[in-house]
Every structure is written in C-alpha cells, then in structure tokens.
CSV table of C-alpha atoms in Angstrom, one decimal:
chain,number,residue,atom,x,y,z
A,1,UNK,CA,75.3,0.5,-154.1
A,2,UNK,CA,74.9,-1.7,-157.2
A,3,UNK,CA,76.8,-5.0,-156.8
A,4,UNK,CA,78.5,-4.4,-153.8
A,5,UNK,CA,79.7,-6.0,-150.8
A,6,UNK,CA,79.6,-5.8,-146.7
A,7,UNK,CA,82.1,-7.5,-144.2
A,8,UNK,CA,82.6,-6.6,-140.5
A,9,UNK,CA,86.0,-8.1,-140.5
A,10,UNK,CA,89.7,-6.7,-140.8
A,11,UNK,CA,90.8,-6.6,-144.7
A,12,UNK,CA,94.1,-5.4,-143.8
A,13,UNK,CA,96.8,-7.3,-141.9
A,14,UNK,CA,98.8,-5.1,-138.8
A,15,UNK,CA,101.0,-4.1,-141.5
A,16,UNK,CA,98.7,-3.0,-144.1
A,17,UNK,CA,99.0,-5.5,-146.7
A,18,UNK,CA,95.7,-6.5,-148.0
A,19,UNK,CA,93.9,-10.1,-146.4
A,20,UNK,CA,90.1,-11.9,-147.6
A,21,UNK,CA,87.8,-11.5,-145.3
A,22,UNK,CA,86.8,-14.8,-143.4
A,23,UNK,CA,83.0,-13.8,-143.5
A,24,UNK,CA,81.2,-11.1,-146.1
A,25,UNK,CA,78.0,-10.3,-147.7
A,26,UNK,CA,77.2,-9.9,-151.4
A,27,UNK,CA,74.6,-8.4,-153.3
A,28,UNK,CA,73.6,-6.8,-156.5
A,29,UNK,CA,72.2,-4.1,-154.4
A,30,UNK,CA,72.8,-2.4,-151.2
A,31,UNK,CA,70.7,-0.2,-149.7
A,32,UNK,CA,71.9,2.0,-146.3
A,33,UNK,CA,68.7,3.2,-144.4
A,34,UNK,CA,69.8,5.7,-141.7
A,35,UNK,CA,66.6,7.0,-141.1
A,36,UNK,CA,66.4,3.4,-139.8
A,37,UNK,CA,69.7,2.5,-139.3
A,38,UNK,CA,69.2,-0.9,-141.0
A,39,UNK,CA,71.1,-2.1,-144.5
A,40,UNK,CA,68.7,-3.9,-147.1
A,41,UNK,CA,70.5,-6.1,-149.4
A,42,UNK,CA,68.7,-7.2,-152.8
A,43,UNK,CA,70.3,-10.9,-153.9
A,44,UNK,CA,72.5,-11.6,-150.9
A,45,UNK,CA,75.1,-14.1,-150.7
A,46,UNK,CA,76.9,-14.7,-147.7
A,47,UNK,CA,80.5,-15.9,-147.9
A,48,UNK,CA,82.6,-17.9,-145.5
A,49,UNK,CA,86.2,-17.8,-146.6
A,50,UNK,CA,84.8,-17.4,-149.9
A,51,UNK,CA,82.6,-19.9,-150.0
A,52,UNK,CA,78.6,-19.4,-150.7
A,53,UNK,CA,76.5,-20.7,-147.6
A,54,UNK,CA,73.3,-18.8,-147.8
A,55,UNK,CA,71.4,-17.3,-150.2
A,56,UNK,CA,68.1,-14.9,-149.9
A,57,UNK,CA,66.7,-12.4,-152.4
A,58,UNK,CA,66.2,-10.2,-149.5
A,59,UNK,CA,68.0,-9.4,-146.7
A,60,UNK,CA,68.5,-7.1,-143.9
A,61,UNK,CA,70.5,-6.2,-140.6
A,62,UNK,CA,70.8,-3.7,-138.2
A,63,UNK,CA,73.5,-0.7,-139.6
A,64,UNK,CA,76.7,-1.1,-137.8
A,65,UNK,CA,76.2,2.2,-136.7
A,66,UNK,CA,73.1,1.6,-135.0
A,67,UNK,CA,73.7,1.2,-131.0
A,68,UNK,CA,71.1,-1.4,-130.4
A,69,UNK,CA,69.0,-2.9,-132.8
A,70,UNK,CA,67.8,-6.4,-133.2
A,71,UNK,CA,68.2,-8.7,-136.1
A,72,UNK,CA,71.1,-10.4,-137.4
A,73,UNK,CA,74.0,-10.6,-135.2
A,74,UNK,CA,77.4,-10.4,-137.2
A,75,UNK,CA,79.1,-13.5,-136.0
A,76,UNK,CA,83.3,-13.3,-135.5
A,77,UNK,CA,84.6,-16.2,-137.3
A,78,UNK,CA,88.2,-17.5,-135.9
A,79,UNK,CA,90.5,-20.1,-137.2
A,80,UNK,CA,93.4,-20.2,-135.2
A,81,UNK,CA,96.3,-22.7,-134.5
A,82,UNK,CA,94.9,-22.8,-130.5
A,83,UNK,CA,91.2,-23.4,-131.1
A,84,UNK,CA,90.9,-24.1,-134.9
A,85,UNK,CA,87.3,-22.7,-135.6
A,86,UNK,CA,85.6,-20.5,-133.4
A,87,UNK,CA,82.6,-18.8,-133.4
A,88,UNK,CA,81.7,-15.7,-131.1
A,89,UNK,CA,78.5,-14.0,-131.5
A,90,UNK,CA,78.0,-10.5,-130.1
C-alpha cells in the first residue's frame, strides 16, 4: 500500500457517523507480511489526535492478526471527562 495508513482505533461513532482516530500510523508505504504476520512501514509517522510525535524511516509491528508476537504494543489512548488522559497498554 503506497501512502497509506494504520490505526487500531474506532473511526466510527455507535451510530456510524465518521470520528479521527486518537492514535494512527502513516507511511508512504505499507507492507503486510503474513508469512510473518508482521506490517513493515517505509516513512512512518505516528499521530496522536493528529499530531506528528515520532518519526522513523522504518518501522514494524506485530500484524493484528498475529496471536502473540512481540514488538510494539498498540497503546489505547483515552481522553475522557472522568480520567482526562489515559493510557492502557495491552
């Protein structure tokens, strides 16, 4: 996938309207191994509500798929009127 990009989060609200994501990854290339259940990105860019705080020319994580892999661990990323920001990794 040429310029793509990859979020673990909802993009739809319980009614189906359309929402950001609060935490996605960008690239200008996306590569699914499944032979290796791992996804290579070429130029990535992760986003936090939009905003750019990492870059790498290359990065990899373990395919969603994949039932236990190591590597990155996809962080859940709350703001809610309870907590404010949370963070929950898996």
């Amino acid at each position: 996938l040429n310029h793509g990009e990859f979020t673990p989060c909802d993009i739809c609200t319980a009614s189906g309207k359309p929402k950001a994501p609060t935490f996605k990854i960008a690239a200008s290339r996306i590569i699914q191994d499944r032979e290796h259940q791992v996804i290579y990105y070429t130029n990535a860019v992760i986003l936090v509500k939009g905003l750019p705080i990492f870059y790498a020319p290359v990065f990899w994580h373990a395919d969603p798929t994949a039932e236990r892999r190591s590597g990155f661990l996809t962080p859940r990323i709350e703001i809610g009127n309870k907590r404010g920001v949370s963070v929950e990794t898996p």
